[in-house]
XYZ file of C-alpha atoms in Angstrom:
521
model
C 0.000 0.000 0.000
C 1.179 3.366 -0.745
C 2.414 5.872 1.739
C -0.587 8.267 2.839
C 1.986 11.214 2.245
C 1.827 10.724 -1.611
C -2.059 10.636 -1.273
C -3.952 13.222 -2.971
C -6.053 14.413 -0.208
C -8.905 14.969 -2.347
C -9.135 11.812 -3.559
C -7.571 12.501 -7.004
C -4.993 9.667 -7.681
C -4.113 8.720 -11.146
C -1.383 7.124 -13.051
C -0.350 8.578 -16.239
C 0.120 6.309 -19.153
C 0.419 5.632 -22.914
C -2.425 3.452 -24.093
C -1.392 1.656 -27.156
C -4.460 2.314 -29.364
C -3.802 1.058 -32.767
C -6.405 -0.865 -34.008
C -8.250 -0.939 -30.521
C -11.978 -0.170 -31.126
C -13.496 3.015 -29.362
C -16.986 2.964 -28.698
C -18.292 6.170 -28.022
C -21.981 6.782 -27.306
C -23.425 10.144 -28.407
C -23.561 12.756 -31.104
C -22.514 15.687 -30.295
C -19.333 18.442 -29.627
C -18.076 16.434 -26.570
C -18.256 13.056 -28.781
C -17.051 14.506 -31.782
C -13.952 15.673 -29.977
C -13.353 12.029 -28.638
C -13.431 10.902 -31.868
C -10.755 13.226 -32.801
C -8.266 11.742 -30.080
C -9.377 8.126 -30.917
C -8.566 8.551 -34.495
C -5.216 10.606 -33.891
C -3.823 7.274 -32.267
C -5.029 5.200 -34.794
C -7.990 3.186 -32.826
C -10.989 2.268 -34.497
C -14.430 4.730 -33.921
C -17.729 2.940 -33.617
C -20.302 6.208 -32.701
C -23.484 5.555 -31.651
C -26.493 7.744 -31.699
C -29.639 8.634 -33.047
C -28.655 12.068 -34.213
C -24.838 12.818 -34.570
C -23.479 16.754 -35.439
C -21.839 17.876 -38.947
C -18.327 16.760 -38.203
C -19.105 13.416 -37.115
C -21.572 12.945 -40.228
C -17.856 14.030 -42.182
C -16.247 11.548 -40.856
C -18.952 8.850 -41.250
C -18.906 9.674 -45.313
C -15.379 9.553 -45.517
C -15.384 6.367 -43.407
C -13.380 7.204 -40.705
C -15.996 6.062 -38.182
C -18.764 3.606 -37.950
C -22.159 4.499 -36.970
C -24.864 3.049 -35.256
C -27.927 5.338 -35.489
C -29.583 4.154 -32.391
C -29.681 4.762 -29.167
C -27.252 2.466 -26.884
C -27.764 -0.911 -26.434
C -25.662 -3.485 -24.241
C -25.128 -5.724 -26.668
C -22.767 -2.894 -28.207
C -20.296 -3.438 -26.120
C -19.267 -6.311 -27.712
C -15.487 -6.402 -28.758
C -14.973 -2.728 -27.461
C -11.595 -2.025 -25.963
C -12.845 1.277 -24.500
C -15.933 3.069 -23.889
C -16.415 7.141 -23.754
C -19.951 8.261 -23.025
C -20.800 11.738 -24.513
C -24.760 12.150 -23.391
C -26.493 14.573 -21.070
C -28.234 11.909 -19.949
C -26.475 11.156 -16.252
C -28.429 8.086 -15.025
C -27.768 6.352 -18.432
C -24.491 7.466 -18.204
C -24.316 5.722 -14.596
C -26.102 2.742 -16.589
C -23.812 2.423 -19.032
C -20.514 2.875 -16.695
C -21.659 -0.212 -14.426
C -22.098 -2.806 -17.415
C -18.973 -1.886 -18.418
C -17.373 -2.528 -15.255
C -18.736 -5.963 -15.107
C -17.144 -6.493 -18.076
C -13.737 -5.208 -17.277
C -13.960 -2.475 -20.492
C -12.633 0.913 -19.056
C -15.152 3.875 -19.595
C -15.090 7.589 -19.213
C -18.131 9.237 -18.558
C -18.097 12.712 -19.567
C -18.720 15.292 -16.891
C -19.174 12.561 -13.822
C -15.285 12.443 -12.352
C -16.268 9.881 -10.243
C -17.603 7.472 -12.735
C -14.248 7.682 -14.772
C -11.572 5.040 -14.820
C -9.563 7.340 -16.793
C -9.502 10.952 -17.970
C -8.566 13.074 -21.450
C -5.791 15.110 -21.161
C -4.707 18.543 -22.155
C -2.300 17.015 -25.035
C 0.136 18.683 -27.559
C 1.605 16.179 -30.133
C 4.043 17.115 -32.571
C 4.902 14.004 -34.502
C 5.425 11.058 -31.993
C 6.199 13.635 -29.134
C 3.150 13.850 -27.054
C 3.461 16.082 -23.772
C -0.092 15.182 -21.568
C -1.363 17.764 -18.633
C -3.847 16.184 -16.389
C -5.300 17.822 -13.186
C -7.122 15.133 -12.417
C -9.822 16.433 -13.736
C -10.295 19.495 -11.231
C -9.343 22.315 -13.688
C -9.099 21.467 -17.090
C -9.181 25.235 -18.566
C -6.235 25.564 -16.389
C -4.768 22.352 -17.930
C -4.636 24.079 -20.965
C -2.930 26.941 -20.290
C -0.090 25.114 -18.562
C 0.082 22.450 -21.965
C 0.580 25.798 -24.307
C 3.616 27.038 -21.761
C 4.996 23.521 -21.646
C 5.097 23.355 -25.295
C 6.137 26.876 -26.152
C 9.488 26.358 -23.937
C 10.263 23.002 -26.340
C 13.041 23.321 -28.572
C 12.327 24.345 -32.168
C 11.979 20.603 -34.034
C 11.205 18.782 -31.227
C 9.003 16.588 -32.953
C 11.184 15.690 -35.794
C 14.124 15.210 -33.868
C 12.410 12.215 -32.107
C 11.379 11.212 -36.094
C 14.964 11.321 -36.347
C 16.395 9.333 -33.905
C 13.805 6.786 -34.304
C 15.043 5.921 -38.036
C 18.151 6.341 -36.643
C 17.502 3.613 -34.458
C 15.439 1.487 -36.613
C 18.673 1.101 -39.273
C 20.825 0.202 -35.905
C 18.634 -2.693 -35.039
C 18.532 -4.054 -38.458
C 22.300 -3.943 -38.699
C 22.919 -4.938 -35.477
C 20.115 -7.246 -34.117
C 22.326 -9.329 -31.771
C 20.460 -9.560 -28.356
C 23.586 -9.073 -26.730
C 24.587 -5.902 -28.220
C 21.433 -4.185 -26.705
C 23.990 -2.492 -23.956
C 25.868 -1.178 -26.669
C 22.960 -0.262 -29.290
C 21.594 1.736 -26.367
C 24.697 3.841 -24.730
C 25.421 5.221 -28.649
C 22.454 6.627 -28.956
C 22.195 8.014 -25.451
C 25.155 9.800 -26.342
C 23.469 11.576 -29.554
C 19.685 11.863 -27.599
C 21.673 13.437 -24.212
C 24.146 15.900 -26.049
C 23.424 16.656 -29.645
C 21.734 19.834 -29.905
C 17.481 19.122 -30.421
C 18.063 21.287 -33.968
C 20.676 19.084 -35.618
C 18.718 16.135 -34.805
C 15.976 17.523 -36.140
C 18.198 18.374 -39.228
C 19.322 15.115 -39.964
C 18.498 13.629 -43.371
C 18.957 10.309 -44.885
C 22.681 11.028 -45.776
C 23.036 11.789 -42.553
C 21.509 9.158 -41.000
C 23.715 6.479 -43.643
C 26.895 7.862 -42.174
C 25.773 8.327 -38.249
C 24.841 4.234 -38.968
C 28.463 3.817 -40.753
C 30.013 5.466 -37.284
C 28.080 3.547 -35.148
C 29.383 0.483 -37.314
C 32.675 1.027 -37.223
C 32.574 2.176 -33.624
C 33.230 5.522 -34.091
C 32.255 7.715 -30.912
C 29.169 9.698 -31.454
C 30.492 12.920 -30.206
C 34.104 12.891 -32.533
C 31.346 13.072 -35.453
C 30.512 16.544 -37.096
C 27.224 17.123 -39.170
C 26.898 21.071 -39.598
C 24.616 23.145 -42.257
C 27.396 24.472 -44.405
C 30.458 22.229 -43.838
C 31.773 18.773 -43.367
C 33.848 16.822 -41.037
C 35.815 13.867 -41.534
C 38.536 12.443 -38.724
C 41.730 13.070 -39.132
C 44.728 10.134 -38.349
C 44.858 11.330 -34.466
C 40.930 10.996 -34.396
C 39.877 14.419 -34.305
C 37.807 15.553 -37.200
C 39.324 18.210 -39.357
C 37.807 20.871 -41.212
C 36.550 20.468 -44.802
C 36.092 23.576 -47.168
C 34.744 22.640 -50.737
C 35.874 19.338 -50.325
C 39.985 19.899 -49.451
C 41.166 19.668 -45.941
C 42.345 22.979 -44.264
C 45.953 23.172 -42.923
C 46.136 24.902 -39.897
C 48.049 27.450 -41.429
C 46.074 28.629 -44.133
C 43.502 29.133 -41.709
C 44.917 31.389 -39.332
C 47.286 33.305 -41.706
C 45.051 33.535 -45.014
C 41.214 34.760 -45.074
C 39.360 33.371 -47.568
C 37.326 36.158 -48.386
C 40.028 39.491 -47.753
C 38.186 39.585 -44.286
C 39.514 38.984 -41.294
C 37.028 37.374 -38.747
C 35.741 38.316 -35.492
C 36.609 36.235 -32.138
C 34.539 36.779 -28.940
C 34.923 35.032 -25.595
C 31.433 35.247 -23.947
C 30.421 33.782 -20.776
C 26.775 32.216 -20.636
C 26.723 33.061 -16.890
C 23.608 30.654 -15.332
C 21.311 29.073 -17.418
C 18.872 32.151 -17.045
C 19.196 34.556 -20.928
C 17.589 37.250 -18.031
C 21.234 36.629 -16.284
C 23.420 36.838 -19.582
C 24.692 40.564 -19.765
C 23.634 43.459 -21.794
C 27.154 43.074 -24.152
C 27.212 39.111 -23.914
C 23.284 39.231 -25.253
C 24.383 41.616 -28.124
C 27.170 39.562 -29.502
C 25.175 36.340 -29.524
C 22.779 37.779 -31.933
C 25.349 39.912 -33.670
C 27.270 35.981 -34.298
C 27.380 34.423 -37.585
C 28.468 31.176 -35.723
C 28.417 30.285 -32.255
C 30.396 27.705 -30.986
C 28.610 26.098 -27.313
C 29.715 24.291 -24.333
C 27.782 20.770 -24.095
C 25.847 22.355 -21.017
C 24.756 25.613 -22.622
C 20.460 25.553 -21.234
C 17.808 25.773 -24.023
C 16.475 28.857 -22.823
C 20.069 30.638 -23.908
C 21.034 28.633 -27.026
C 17.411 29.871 -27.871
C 18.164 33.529 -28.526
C 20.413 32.347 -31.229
C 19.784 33.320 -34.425
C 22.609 31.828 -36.273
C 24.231 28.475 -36.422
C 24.972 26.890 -32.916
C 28.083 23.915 -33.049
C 27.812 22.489 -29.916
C 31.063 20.804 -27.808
C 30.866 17.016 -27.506
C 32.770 16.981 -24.357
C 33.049 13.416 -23.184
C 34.751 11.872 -20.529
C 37.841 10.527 -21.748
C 37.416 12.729 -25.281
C 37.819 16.167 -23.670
C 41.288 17.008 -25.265
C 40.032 16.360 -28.324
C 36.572 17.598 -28.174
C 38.190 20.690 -27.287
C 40.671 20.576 -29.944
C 37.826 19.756 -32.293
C 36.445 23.291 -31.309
C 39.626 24.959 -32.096
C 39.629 23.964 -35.802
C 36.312 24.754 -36.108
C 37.128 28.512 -34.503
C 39.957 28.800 -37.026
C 37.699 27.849 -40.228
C 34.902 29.910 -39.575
C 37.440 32.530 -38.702
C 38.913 32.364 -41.703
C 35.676 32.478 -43.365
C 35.707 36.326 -42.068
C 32.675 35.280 -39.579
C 31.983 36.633 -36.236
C 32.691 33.862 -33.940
C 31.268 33.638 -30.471
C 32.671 30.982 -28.336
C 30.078 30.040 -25.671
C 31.027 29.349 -22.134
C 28.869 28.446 -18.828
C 29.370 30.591 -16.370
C 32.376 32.613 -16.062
C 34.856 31.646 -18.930
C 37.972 32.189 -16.476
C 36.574 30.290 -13.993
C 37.314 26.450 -14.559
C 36.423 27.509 -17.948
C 39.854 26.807 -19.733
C 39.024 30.117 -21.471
C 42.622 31.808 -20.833
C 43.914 28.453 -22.620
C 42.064 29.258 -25.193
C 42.956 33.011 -25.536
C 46.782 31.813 -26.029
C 45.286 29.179 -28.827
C 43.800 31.818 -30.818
C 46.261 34.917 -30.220
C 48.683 32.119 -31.146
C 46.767 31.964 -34.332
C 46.534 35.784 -34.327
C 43.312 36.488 -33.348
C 43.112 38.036 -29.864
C 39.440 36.989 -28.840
C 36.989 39.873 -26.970
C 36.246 38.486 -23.527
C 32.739 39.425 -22.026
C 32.326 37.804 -18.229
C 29.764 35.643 -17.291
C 28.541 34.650 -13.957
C 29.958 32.075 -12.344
C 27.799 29.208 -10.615
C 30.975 29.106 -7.965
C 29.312 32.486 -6.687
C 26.269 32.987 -7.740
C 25.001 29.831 -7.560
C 25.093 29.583 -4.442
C 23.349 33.286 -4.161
C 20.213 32.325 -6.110
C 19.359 29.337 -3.925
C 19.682 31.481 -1.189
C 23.019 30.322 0.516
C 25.748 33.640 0.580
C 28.871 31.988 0.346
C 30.338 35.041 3.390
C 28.683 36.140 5.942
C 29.804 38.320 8.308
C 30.276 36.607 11.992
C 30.057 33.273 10.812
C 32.263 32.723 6.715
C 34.808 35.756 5.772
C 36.497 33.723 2.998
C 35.368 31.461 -0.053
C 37.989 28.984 -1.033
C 36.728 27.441 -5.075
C 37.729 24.123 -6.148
C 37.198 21.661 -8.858
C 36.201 18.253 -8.414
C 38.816 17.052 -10.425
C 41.801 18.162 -12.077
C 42.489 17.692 -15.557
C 43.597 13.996 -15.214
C 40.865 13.282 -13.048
C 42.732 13.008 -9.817
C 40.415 14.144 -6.939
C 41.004 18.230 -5.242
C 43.327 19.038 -2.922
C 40.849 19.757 0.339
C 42.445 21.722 3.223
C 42.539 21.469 6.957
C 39.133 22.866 8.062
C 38.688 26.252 9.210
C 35.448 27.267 10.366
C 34.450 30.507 8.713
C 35.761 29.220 5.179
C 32.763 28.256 2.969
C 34.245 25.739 0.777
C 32.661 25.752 -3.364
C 33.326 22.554 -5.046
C 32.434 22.660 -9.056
C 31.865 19.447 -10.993
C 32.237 17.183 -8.427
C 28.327 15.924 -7.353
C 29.133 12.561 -9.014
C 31.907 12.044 -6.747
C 29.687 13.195 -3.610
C 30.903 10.024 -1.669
C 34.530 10.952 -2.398
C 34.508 14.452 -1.681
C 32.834 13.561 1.770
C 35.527 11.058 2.876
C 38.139 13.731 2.340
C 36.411 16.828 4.141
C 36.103 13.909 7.185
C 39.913 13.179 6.901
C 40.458 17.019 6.915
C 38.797 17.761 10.046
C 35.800 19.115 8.960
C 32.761 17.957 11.298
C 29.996 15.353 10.556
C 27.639 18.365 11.679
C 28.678 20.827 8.903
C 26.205 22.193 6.920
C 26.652 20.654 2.944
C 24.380 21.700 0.216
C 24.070 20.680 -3.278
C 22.823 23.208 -5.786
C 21.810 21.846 -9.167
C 20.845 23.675 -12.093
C 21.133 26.883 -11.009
C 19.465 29.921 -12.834
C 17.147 27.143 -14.827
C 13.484 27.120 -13.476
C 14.061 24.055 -11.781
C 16.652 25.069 -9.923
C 17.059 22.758 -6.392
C 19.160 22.640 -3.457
C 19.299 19.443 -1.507
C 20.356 20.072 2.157
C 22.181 17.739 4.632
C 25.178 17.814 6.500
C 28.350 15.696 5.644
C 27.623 12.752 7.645
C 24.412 12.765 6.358
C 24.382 13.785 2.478
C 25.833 11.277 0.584
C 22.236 9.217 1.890
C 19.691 12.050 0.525
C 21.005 12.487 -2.559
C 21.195 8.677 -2.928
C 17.706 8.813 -1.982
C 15.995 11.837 -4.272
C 18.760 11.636 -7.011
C 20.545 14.313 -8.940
C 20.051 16.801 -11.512
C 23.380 17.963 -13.301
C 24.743 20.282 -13.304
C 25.329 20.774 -9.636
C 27.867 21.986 -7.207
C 28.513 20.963 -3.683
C 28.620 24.205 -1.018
C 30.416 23.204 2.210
C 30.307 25.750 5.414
C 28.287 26.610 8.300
C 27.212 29.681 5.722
C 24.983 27.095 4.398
C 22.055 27.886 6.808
C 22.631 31.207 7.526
C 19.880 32.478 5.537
C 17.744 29.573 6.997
C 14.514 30.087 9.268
C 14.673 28.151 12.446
C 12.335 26.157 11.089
C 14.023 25.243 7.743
C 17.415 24.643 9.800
C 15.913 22.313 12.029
C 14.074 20.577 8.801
C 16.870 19.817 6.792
C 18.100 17.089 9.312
C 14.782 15.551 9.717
C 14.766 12.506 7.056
C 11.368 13.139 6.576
C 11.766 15.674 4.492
C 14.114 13.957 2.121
C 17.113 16.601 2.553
C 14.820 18.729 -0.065
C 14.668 22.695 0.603
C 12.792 24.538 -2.263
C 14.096 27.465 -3.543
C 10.938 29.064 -5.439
């Protein structure tokens, strides 16, 4: 039996699902707006209609003459029921209604009175489809004008091509299975494509056509990584002997040095260094805004939000920054810098946060002024600090933290930070390090810090669903095993954690009942 916490106190339970409805026969008894409208959703997932009625209204008469539904003009008998899968009654006739709902349930059909929520075994949905996506609102059926309105802001904050994206990748992954059936390459079938569905940007899926889709199968045959492949609108790339794909221009690959040293075009291009600050574009500053719509190309960190890459007007090449691949991911966005540069573009290199702040951007300022082209830096902010600030944790205080020490979870070969002795009023920031929560913990306890000290993760930032997860260090690693993670995150360390904290709240985020969870809307 279910915990009475997750109860809806009102009685309004339900499990969403996907009913597969293909050639499933829909019974639906009644003529009119409501019944037409049911009809509508049967036939969009392919079920068969069977209306019946004396009278039914213009667009159901339609549909009967083009044969899209059957019709039984007559009112309802039981005997109707026969081989239905599902039953909808449309009628303003309750006690039939009531009538009609009990036969059914002594035959096991599932029925949906219309405008009795207590008679329903199931209820319709605010829906918006777009191809094979399908995003479903339900309120249980206790405000479904409202339902609406929240389905239209769900679906205007989807990425432009949603739909065919998921077209896409499901052709994609229809050619994989066919050449590749072998049961026991499932494991491997299913961790390539996670790789394009969890990085690729939702645009150049949605982009892909069947040339594309013939070499993405080739990689995937010959066990090339997903991320070391390049697809873009107006060039090519191919992998070079180290494994890192090199530039193509009209079919000729580009030597370094005719990139940086000869324009194709007489014009020299444009570099800028911008940092994406949160997640938030109402964060992003005033100059960093301008030159992403003043780009011609824009080349993104793997962990650039939607809501940002979607005030881009121009082409968006997105880092395929892997574990293991970084180096050359990275390196991968250095030749494409240099080509588009030489192209005479305005390139905008797209950082999270702060670009100086475990951002490798001075690195790449010496690439490119290397290269001669000394890149235009516009700051960002950085999670490290403001992070922190948005979910309501100051990372000083005065009286209780009057220094912030920054650290990354691991250095560039992956070897765990450095963690001093403790000291008291430091607040301690660790970036990129949630996944190694466990780790990180042991080594604060074998510095001195205290079991008692105040930890907090804070994922996603600046995104709307932002979340801090509270707990202390003895106690942490166990609530985020229990409510999981959202990444990005960072883990804040200090007795600055709480300081912002009602009594209440500070004496909550111990008790287990509350799962370690501390909203921040």
């Amino acid at each position: 039996m279910a915990d009475d916490k997750f109860r809806d106190p009102q009685g309004g339970g339900s499990l969403i699902l996907a009913w597969q409805a293909t050639n499933k026969t829909v019974l639906i008894v009644g003529g009119g707006a409501v019944a037409a409208g049911r009809a509508f959703n049967a036939l969009e997932a392919d079920a068969r209609v069977v209306i019946v009625a004396p009278d039914i209204n213009a667009e159901l008469q339609y549909r009967v003459d083009r044969g899209q539904v059957s019709w039984r003009s007559r009112k309802f008998e039981d005997t109707d029921l026969e081989g239905a899968d599902m039953v909808l009654t449309a009628i303003g006739d309750a006690d039939e209604s009531r009538r009609i709902v009990g036969v059914c349930r002594q035959l096991r059909i599932p029925v949906n009175a219309a405008d009795i929520n207590d008679l329903c075994d199931f209820w319709f949905m605010s829906t918006h489809r777009d191809h094979s996506v399908q995003i479903a609102v339900s309120t249980n059926s206790k405000a479904p004008r409202l339902a609406n309105r929240i389905r239209r802001q769900v679906a205007a904050a989807l990425p432009r091509g949603t739909g065919l994206a998921v077209e896409q990748i499901g052709r994609l992954r229809k050619r994989i299975r066919e050449a590749d059936p072998k049961p026991e390459n499932s494991k491997r079938r299913m961790a390539w494509l996670m790789q394009l569905c969890d990085y690729w940007p939702i645009e150049q899926l949605a982009n892909l056509d069947s040339d594309n889709i013939d070499s993405l199968l080739e990689a995937y045959v010959r066990n090339d990584a997903p991320q070391t492949i390049t697809i873009a609108q107006d060039s090519v790339s191919v992998s070079s002997s180290d494994g890192v794909p090199s530039p193509v221009l009209h079919g000729q690959l580009v030597p370094d040095s005719v990139i940086s040293a000869q324009p194709l075009n007489g014009k020299r291009g444009k570099l800028t260094l911008v940092g994406a600050g949160l997640g938030d574009p109402e964060l992003l500053t005033v100059r960093a805004h301008r030159a992403l719509l003043e780009a011609d190309v824009v080349l993104a960190d793997k962990l650039i939000p939607e809501p940002v890459l979607g005030i881009i007007k121009c082409e968006v090449y997105t880092a395929r920054k892997f574990p293991g691949i970084a180096t050359e991911a990275q390196d991968d966005l250095y030749r494409r810098g240099l080509e588009e540069l030489a192209k005479g573009r305005h390139v905008v290199r797209l950082k999270q946060g702060d670009p100086f702040v475990y951002g490798r951007g001075g690195e790449e300022i010496l690439f490119f002024r290397k290269h001669g082209y000394e890149p235009e830096v516009i700051p960002g902010l950085t999670s490290a600090i403001n992070g922190p600030g948005l979910c309501g944790i100051p990372v000083t205080h005065r009286g209780v933290a009057d220094q912030v020490l920054v650290l990354s979870g691991a250095d560039r070969n992956g070897a765990l930070p450095a963690i001093p002795q403790h000291l008291a009023t430091r607040t301690l920031v660790i970036l990129m390090s949630v996944k190694r929560l466990s780790q990180i913990t042991q080594l604060l306890g074998q510095s001195g810090h205290p079991p008692d000290l105040p930890i907090a993760i804070v994922e996603r930032a600046g995104c709307p669903d932002q979340r801090t997860v509270r707990g202390t260090l003895e106690t942490i690693v166990d609530i985020v095993d229990r409510v999981g993670h959202n990444a990005p995150g960072l883990i804040v360390a200090g007795f600055a954690v709480n300081v912002l904290s009602d009594a209440a709240i500070e004496d909550r985020y111990l008790d287990e009942s509350t799962m370690g969870l501390h909203s921040t809307e």
